[in-house]
XYZ file of C-alpha atoms in Angstrom:
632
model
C 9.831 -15.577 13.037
C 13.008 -13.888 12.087
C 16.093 -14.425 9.719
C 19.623 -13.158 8.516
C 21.393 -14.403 5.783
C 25.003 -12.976 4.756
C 27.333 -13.391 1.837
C 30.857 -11.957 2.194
C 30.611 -9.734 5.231
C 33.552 -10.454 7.714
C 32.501 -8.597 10.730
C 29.151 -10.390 11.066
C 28.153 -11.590 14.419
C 25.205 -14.109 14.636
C 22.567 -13.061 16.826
C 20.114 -16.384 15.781
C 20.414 -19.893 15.446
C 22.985 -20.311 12.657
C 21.858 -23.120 10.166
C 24.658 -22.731 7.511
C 27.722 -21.014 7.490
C 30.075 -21.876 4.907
C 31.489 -21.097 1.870
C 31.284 -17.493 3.324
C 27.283 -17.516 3.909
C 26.207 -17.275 7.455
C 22.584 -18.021 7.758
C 20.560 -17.938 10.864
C 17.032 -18.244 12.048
C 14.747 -19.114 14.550
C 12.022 -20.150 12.376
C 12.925 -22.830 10.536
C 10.357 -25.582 9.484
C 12.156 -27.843 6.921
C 15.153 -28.228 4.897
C 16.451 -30.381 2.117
C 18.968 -30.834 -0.431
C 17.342 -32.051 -4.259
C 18.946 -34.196 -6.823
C 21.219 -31.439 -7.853
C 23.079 -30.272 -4.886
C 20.740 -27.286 -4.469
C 20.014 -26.969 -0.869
C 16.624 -25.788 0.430
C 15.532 -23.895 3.735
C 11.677 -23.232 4.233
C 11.471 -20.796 7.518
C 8.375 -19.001 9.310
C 5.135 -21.103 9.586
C 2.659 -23.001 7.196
C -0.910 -23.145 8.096
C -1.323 -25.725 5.648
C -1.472 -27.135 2.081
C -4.485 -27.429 0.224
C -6.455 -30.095 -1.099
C -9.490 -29.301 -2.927
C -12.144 -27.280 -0.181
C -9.952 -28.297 2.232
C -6.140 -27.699 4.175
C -3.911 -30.837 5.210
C -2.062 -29.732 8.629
C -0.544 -32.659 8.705
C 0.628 -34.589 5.896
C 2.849 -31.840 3.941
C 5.039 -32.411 0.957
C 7.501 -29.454 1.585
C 9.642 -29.668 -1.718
C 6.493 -28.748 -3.391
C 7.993 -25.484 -2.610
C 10.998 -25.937 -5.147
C 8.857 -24.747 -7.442
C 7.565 -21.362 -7.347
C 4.245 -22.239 -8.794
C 2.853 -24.342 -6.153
C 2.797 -21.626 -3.887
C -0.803 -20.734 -3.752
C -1.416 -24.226 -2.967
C 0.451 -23.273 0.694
C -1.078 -21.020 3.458
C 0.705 -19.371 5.486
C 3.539 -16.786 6.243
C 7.189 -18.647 4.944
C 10.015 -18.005 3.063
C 11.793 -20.315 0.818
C 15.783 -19.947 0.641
C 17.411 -22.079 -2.055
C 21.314 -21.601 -1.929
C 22.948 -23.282 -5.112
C 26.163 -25.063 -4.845
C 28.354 -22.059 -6.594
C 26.831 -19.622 -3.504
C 24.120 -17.637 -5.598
C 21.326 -17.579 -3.288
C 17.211 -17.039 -4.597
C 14.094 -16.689 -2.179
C 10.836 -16.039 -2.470
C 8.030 -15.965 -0.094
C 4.128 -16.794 0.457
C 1.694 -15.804 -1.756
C 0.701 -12.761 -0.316
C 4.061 -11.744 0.677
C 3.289 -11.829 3.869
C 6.841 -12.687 5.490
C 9.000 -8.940 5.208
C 12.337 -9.309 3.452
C 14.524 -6.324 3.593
C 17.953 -6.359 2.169
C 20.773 -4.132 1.641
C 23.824 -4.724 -1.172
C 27.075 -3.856 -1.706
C 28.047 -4.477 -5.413
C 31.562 -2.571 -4.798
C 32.291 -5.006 -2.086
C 30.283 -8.105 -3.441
C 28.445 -8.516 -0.213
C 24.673 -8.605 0.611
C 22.491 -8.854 3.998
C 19.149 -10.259 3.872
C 16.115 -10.477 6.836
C 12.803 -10.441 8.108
C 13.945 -7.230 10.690
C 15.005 -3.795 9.461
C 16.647 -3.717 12.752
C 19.113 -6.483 11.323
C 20.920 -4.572 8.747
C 19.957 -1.326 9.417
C 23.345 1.004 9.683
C 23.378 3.865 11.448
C 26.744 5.042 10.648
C 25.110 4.775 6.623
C 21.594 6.072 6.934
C 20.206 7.762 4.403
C 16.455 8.530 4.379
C 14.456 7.144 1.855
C 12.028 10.809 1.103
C 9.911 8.908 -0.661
C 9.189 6.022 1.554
C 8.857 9.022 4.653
C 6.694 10.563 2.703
C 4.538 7.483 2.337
C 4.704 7.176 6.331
C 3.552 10.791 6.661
C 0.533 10.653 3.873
C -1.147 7.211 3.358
C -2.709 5.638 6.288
C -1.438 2.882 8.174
C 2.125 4.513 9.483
C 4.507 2.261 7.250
C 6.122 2.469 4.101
C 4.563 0.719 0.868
C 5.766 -2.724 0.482
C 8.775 -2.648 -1.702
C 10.387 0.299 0.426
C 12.127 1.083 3.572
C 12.944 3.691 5.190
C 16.614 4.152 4.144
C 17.419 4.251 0.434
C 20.260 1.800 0.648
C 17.511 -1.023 1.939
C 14.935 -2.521 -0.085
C 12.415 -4.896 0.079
C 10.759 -7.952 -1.397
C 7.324 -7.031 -3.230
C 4.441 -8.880 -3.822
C 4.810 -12.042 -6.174
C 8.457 -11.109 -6.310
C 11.533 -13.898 -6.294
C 14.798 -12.290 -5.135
C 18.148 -13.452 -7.193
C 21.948 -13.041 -5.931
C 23.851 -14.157 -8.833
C 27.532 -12.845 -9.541
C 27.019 -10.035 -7.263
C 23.994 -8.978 -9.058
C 20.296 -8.558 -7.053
C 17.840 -9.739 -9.853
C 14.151 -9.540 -9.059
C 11.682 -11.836 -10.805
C 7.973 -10.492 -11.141
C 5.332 -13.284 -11.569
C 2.503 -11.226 -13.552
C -0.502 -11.594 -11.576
C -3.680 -12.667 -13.291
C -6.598 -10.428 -12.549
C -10.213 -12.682 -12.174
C -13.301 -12.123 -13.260
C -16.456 -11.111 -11.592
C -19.097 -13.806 -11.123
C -22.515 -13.807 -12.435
C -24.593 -11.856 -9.630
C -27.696 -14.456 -9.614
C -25.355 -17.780 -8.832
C -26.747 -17.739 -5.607
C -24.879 -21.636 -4.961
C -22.088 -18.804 -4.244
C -23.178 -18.021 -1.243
C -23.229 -21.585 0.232
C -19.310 -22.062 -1.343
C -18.549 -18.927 0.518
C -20.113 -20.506 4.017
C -18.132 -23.606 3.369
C -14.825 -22.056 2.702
C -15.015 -19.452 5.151
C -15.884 -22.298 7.370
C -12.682 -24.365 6.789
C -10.360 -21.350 7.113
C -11.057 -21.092 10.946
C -11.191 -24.918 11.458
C -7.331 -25.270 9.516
C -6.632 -22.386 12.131
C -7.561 -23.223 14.933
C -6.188 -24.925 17.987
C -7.101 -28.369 20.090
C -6.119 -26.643 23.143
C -7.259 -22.725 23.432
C -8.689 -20.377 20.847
C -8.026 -16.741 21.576
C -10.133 -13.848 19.606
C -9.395 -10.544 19.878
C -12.763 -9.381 20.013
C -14.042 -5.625 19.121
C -17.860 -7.011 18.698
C -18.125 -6.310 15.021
C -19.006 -8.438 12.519
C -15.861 -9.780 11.593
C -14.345 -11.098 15.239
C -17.993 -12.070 16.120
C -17.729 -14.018 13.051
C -15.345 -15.888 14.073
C -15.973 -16.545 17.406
C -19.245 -18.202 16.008
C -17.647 -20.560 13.848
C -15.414 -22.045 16.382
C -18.562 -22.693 18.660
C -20.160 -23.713 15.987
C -17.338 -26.230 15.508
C -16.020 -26.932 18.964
C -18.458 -25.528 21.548
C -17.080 -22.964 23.871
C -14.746 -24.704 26.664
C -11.396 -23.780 24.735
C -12.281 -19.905 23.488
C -11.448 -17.290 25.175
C -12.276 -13.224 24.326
C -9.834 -10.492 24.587
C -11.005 -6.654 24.464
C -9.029 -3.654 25.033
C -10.772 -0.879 26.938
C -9.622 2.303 25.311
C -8.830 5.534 27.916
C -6.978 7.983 25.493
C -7.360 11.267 27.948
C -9.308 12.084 31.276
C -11.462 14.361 29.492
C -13.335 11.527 27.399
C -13.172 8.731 29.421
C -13.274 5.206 28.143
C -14.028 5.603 24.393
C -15.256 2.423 23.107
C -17.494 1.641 25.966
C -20.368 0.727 22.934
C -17.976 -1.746 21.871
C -17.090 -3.027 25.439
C -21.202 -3.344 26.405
C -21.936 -5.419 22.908
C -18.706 -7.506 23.443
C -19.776 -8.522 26.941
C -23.640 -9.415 25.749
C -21.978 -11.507 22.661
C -19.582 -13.522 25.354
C -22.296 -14.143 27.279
C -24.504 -15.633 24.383
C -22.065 -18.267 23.491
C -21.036 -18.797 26.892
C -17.123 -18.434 26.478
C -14.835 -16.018 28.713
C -14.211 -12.068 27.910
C -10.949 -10.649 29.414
C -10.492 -6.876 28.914
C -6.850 -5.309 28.508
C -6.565 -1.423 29.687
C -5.422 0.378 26.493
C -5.042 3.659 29.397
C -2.511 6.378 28.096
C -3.512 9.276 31.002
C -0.631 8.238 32.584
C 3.027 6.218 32.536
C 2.868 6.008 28.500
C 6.957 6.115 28.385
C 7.419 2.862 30.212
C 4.476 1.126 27.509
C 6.291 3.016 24.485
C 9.812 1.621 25.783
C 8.394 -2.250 25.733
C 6.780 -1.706 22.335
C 9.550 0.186 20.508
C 11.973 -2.361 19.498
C 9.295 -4.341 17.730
C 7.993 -1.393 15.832
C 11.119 -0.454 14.637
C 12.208 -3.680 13.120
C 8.978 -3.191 10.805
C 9.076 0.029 10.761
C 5.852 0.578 12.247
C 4.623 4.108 12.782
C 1.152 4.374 13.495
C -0.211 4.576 17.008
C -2.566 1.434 16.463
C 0.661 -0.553 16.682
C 0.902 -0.156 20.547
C -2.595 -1.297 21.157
C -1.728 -3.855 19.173
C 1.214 -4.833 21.353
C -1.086 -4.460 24.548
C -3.442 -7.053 23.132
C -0.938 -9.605 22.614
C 0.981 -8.903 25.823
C -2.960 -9.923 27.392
C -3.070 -12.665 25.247
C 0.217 -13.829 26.683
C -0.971 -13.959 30.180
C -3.480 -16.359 29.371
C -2.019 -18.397 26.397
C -2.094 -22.503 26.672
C 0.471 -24.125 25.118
C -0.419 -24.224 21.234
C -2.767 -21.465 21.275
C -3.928 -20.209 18.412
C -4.808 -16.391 18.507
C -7.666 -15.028 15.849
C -8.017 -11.818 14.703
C -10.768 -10.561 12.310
C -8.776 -7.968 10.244
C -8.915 -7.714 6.532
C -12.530 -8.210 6.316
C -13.468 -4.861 5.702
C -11.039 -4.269 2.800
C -11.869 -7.772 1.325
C -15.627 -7.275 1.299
C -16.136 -3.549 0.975
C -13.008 -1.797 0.337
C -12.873 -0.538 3.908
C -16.285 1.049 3.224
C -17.953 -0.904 6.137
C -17.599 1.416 8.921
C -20.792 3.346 9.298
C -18.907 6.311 8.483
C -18.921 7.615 5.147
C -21.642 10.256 5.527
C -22.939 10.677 9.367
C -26.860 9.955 10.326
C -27.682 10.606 14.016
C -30.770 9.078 13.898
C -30.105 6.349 10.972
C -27.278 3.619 11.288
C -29.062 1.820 8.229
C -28.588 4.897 6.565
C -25.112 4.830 7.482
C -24.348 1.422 6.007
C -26.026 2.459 2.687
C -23.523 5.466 2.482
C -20.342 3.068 3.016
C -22.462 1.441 -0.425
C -22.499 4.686 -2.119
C -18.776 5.303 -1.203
C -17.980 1.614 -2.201
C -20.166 2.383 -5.457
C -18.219 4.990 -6.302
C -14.783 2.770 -6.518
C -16.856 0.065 -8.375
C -17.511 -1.226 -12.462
C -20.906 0.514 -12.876
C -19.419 4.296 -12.069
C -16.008 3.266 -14.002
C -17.723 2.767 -16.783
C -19.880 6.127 -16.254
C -16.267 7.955 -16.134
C -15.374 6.162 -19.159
C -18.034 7.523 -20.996
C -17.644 10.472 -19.774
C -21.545 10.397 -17.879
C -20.282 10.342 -14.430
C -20.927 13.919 -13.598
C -24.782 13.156 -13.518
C -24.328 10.046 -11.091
C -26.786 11.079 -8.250
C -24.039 9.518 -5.864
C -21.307 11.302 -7.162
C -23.647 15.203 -6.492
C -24.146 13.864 -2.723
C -20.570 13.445 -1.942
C -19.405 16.052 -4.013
C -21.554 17.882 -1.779
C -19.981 16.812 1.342
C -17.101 17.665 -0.132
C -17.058 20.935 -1.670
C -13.521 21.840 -0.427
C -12.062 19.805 -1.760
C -9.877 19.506 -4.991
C -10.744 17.240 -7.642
C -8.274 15.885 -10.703
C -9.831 16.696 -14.286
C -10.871 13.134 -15.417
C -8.392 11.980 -17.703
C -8.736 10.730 -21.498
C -8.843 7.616 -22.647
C -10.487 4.255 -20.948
C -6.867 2.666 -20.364
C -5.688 6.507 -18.587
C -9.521 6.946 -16.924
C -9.218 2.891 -15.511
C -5.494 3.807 -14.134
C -6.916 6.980 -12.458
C -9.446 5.347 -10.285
C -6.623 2.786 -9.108
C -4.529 5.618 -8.427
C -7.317 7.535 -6.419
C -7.956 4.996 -4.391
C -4.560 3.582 -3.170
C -2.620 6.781 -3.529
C -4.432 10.046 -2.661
C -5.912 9.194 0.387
C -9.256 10.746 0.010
C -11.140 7.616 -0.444
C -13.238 8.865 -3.313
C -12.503 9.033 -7.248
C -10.605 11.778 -8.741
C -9.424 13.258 -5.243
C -6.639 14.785 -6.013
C -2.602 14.316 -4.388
C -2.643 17.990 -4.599
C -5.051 18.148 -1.279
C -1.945 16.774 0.549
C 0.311 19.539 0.027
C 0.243 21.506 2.684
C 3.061 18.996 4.182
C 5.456 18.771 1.439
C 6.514 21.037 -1.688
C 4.197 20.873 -4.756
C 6.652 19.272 -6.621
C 7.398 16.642 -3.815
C 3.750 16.114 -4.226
C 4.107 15.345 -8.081
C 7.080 13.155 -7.473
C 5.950 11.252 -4.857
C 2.524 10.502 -6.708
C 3.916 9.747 -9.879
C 6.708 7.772 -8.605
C 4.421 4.877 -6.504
C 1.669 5.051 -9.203
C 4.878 3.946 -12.029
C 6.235 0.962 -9.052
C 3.009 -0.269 -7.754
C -0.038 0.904 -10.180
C 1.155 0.826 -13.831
C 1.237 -2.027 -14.226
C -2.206 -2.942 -14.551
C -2.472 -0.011 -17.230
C -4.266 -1.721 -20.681
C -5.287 -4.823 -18.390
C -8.359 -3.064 -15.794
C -11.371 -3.904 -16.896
C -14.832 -3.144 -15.107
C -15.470 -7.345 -14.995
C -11.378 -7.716 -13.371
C -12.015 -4.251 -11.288
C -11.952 -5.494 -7.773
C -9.945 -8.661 -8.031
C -6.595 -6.092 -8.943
C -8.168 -3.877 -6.131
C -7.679 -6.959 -3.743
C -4.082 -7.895 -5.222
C -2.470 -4.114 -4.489
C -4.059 -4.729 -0.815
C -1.149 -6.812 0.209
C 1.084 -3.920 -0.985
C -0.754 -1.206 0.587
C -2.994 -1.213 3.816
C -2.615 -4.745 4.780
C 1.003 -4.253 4.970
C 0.722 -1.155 6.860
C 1.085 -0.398 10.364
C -2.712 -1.412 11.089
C -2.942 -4.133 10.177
C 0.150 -6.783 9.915
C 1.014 -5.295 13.218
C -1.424 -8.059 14.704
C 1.179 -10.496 13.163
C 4.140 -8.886 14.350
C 3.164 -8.142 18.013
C 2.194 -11.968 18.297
C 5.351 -12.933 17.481
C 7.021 -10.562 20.072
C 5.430 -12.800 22.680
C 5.464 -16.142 20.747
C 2.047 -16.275 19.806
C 0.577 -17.734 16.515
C -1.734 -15.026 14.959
C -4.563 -16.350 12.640
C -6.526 -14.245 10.288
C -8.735 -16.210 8.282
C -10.109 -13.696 6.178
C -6.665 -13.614 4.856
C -7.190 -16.908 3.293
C -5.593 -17.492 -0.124
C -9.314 -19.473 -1.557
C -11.276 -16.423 0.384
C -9.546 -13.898 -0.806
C -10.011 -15.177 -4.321
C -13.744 -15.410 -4.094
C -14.051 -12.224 -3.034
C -11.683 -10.911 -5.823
C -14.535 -12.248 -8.002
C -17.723 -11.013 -6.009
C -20.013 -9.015 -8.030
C -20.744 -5.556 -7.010
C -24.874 -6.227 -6.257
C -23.082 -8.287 -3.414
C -22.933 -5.867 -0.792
C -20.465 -3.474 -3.427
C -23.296 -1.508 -5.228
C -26.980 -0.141 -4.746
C -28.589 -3.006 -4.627
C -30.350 -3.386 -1.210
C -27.746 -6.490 -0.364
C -25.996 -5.490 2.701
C -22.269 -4.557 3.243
C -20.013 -7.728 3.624
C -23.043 -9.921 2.465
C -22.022 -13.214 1.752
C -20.633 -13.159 5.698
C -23.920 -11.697 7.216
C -25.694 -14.319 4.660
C -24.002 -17.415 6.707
C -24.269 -15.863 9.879
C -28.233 -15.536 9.289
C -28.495 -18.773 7.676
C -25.543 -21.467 8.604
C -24.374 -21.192 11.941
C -25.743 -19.918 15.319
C -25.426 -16.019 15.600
C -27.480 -13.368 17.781
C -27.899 -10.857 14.869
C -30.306 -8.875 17.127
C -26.968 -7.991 18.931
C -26.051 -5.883 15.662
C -27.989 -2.973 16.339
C -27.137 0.618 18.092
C -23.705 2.765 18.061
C -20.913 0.607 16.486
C -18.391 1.217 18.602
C -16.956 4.493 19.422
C -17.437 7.882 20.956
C -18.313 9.216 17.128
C -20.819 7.110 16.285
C -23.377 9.290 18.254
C -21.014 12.439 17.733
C -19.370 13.090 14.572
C -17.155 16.009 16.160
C -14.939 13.209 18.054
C -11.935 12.803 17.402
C -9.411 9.273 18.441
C -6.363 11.325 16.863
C -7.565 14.543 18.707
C -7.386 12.475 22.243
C -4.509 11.203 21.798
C -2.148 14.284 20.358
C -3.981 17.409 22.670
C -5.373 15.150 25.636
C -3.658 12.379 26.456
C -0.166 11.720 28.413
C 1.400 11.304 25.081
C 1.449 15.042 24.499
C 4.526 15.655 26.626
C 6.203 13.238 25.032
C 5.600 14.248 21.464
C 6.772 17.833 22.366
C 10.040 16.598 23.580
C 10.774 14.485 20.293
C 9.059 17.173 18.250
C 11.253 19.823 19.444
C 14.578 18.556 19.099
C 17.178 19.334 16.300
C 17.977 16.120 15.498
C 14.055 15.179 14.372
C 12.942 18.569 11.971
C 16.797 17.878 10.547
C 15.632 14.590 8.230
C 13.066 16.740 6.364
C 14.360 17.459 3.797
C 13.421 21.207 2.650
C 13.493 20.360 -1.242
C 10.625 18.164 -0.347
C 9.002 19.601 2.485
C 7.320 22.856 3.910
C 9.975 22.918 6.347
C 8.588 26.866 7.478
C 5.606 24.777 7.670
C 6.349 21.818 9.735
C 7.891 24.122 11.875
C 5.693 26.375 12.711
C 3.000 23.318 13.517
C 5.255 21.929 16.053
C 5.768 25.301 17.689
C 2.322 26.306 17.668
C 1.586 22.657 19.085
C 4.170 23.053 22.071
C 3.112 26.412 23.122
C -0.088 24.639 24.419
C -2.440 25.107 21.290
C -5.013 22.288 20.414
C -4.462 20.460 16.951
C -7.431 20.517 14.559
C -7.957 19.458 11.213
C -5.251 18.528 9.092
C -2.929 20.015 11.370
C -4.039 18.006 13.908
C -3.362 14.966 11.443
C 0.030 16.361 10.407
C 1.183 16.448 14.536
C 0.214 12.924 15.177
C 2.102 11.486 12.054
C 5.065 13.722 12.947
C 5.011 13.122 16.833
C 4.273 8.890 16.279
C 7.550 9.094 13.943
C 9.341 10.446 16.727
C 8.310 8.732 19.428
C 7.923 5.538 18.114
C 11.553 5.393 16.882
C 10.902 4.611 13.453
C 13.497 7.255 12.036
């Protein structure tokens, strides 16, 4: 699924299939789907995959009119992850990709020499002899989860990227980028129930257009959203062609197999639809160099530095070993930030005896992000929101902004909270992150992102368009991140075709327009509704299989700790202190925008044998997966 376009760069060696390479423009790919030349001379290259193109409630496979694409506007009539290239007949070159921008474009430019590189890899045009960190983007790496920089930066400054809704232009030696202004929607009224059956039907089609005649492959954690899934495609082809992947997760001796919940309800789901569970060791006591070596080229051409990556990479790799020809390979990410937010985890505020209770707190959390306690802020009433006292409660060390003025300022703030601080809940403030960095890298950094990827929304959030802008700075944000599209990327490492339905261009728009009594609010609906709603009443599904610990270790205890494993108790920890400790890695911070004293003294106190806690213990495992991981 990769690419490299040139334009006036001598030296360059192709390292894909070259598809053009004239008039000084070398491009190359091993991706491409369809090209074509219009009326005018203006040649065309689509590359990457489509999935298909819609037609009414349903996708065509099949019968696809490609130079739809010519125009930028059909686009959300396309699924899929693609990239168009147009190159005119006097060289200027535009491109612009899927609708979620979903297919990476980096690039790097040269106006003093007139020359430009273009690709899907980092790795590609990265130049080592002309590095220069991007803070910002490191600082992103190091404070937001998911491991990856946001999605219009890299990690060096002289290489950009391709944002969301964006259409790249080289014309006379000028990079122009064209923003389509996205369109926020508008909840739905709460009592058209008919909803519920549109959202059955559509969710419905997006695993039929995705699936395969020959094998269907789930990775399966036994939640809702993989179960989901692997109901639908017994629902629509039985279970001969499905097979179940799990990964059995060892982190350290001391803890044993962590997800063994997960791993019991997986087996008991398998066995009620009758189709075949394969489990995948996801074991770091031991050999973790030889797993990191495999894995590391792949992160680094997406610059992937978050841990989750490598299991990631050990799922496909046990895909791989039992992939047909034409399998399709389905995972069930994006669900929870679709439906809830990512409050869906039974893990906002702990209950040892209560996972209902548990659920209703990821409501309360969700609440708080919602139209009902915007509007409270907005008129200034929020302060008496019974929600708001609990997890201020639960919170008391925490340091909370001063609610801004103004509903434009207020509506801005919440977007900001949620996609920037990293507290999950309204009015946390960047501030709680500087322990890392310099108050005044703190400042920048927040300030900075909110003016490239929140502003501008500012004057156009309203409570009724609240969730459907939430769901547009997703793609720019987590889903990018190195949690998520790392499912993507790891597939194609081993030439496998991920599918993620949730991430389906009509599903994603009905739930940018679900009301919050929909599983969002206090209303007794439950989290991710409209999916439990078709599971209960459309399709086959054992919901008495939904009950007990969710997955993990800390559903029945709170105090553990999947970072803590992995940075004080597993084999990694050897191999963070040698990265950790060299000159070469403390050397890229920066100390006008980091506690350098600070960073320091973490890793020192971490090699002399001391176990991480806390935010430290946070602060290690970000550090130590950007070293090991080779990522800088």
């Amino acid at each position: 699924m990769d690419f490299k376009l040139t334009k006036n760069i001598k030296s360059h060696k192709p390292t894909l299939k070259t598809i053009v390479n004239e008039d000084d423009i070398i491009f190359e790919t091993n991706c491409l789907i369809n090209q074509w030349q219009n009326s005018s001379g203006s040649k065309f290259y689509l590359i990457g995959e489509i999935t298909g193109f819609r037609h009414g409630d349903g996708l065509d496979n099949e019968n696809i009119d490609f130079r739809k694409l010519e125009s930028k506007k059909e686009i959300k009539n396309f699924e899929g992850r693609f990239l168009v290239i147009n190159i005119l007949q006097n060289g200027d070159i535009n491109l612009w990709n899927d609708y979620f921008g979903r297919y990476d474009v980096y690039w790097r430019h040269s106006k003093q020499e007139s020359t430009i590189c273009i690709s899907s890899n980092f790795n590609f045009i990265f130049n080592y002899d002309n590095f220069e960190i991007d803070q910002s983007a490191l600082a992103q790496v190091l404070s937001l989860y998911g491991g990856r920089p946001l999605k219009k930066h890299s990690l060096d400054k002289n290489i950009k990227r391709l944002g969301v809704n964006e259409k790249l232009k080289f014309v006379n030696n000028e990079i122009i980028i064209e923003k389509e202004d996205f369109k926020p929607n508008k909840s739905f009224s709460k009592n058209d129930f008919s909803k519920l059956e549109s959202y059955s039907k559509i969710f419905i089609e997006s695993v039929r257009s995705r699936a395969s005649d020959n094998q269907n492959i789930i990775f399966l954690s036994s939640g809702w959203d993989s179960t989901s899934i692997l109901a639908v495609l017994v629902h629509l082809y039985g279970p001969k062609k499905i097979d179940c992947i799990i990964g059995r997760m060892k982190y350290s001796n001391r803890s044993g197999i962590i997800n063994q919940f997960e791993i019991d309800r997986a087996q008991k789901i398998a066995s009620y639809f009758k189709v075949r569970l394969h489990i995948v060791e996801l074991d770091y006591t031991d050999n973790v160099e030889s797993i990191l070596n495999e894995a590391r080229p792949f992160l680094k051409g997406q610059m992937f530095g978050n841990f989750t990556a490598v299991n990631h990479f050990l799922l496909a790799k046990g895909a791989k070993k039992i992939a047909k020809e034409n399998a399709s390979v389905f995972v069930g990410e994006i669900s929870d930030g679709a439906h809830n937010f990512g409050f869906s985890q039974y893990f906002s505020l702990f209950h040892h005896k209560s996972f209902a209770f548990r659920e209703y707190s990821d409501k309360m959390a969700c609440y708080l992000f919602g139209p009902t306690f915007l509007e409270q802020m907005i008129n200034d009433d929020y302060k008496e929101d019974p929600v708001w006292k609990i997890f201020q409660l639960y919170n008391e060390d925490i340091i909370f902004d001063k609610l801004e003025k103004g509903k434009n300022n207020i509506s801005l703030q919440l977007l900001s909270t949620l996609f920037l601080s990293g507290g999950r809940l309204p009015l946390y403030s960047h501030l709680n992150n500087k322990k890392i960095f310099n108050k005044d890298s703190v400042d920048k950094f927040f300030n900075e992102n909110k003016k490239n990827y929140i502003e501008e929304f500012k004057g156009k959030i309203e409570p009724e368009n609240l969730y459907s802008i939430y769901l547009h700075l997703y793609h720019s944000f987590h889903w990018q991140g190195g949690t998520v599209s790392t499912f993507e990327y790891m597939c194609d490492s081993f030439d496998l075709k991920c599918r993620l339905p949730f991430l389906d261009i009509k599903l994603i728009d009905f739930l940018s327009k679900m009301p919050e009594s929909w599983g969002r609010g206090l209303d007794i609906n439950n989290t991710k509704y409209p999916l439990k709603w078709m599971l209960k009443n459309k399709i086959d599904y054992p919901i008495e299989l939904q009950s007990g610990p969710h997955s993990y270790i800390y559903d029945v205890d709170p105090s553990f700790s999947h970072t803590s494993e992995l940075v004080n108790a597993s084999s990694l920890r050897q191999i963070y202190i040698k990265e950790l400790t060299k000159n070469s890695f403390i050397e890229k911070f920066e100390p006008t925008h980091y506690n350098t004293q600070y960073i320091n003294n973490l890793i020192n106190r971490y090699s002399s044998g001391e176990e991480m806690k806390g935010e430290d213990l946070n602060h290690i495992f970000n550090l130590g997966n950007l070293a090991i991981l080779g990522i800088l």
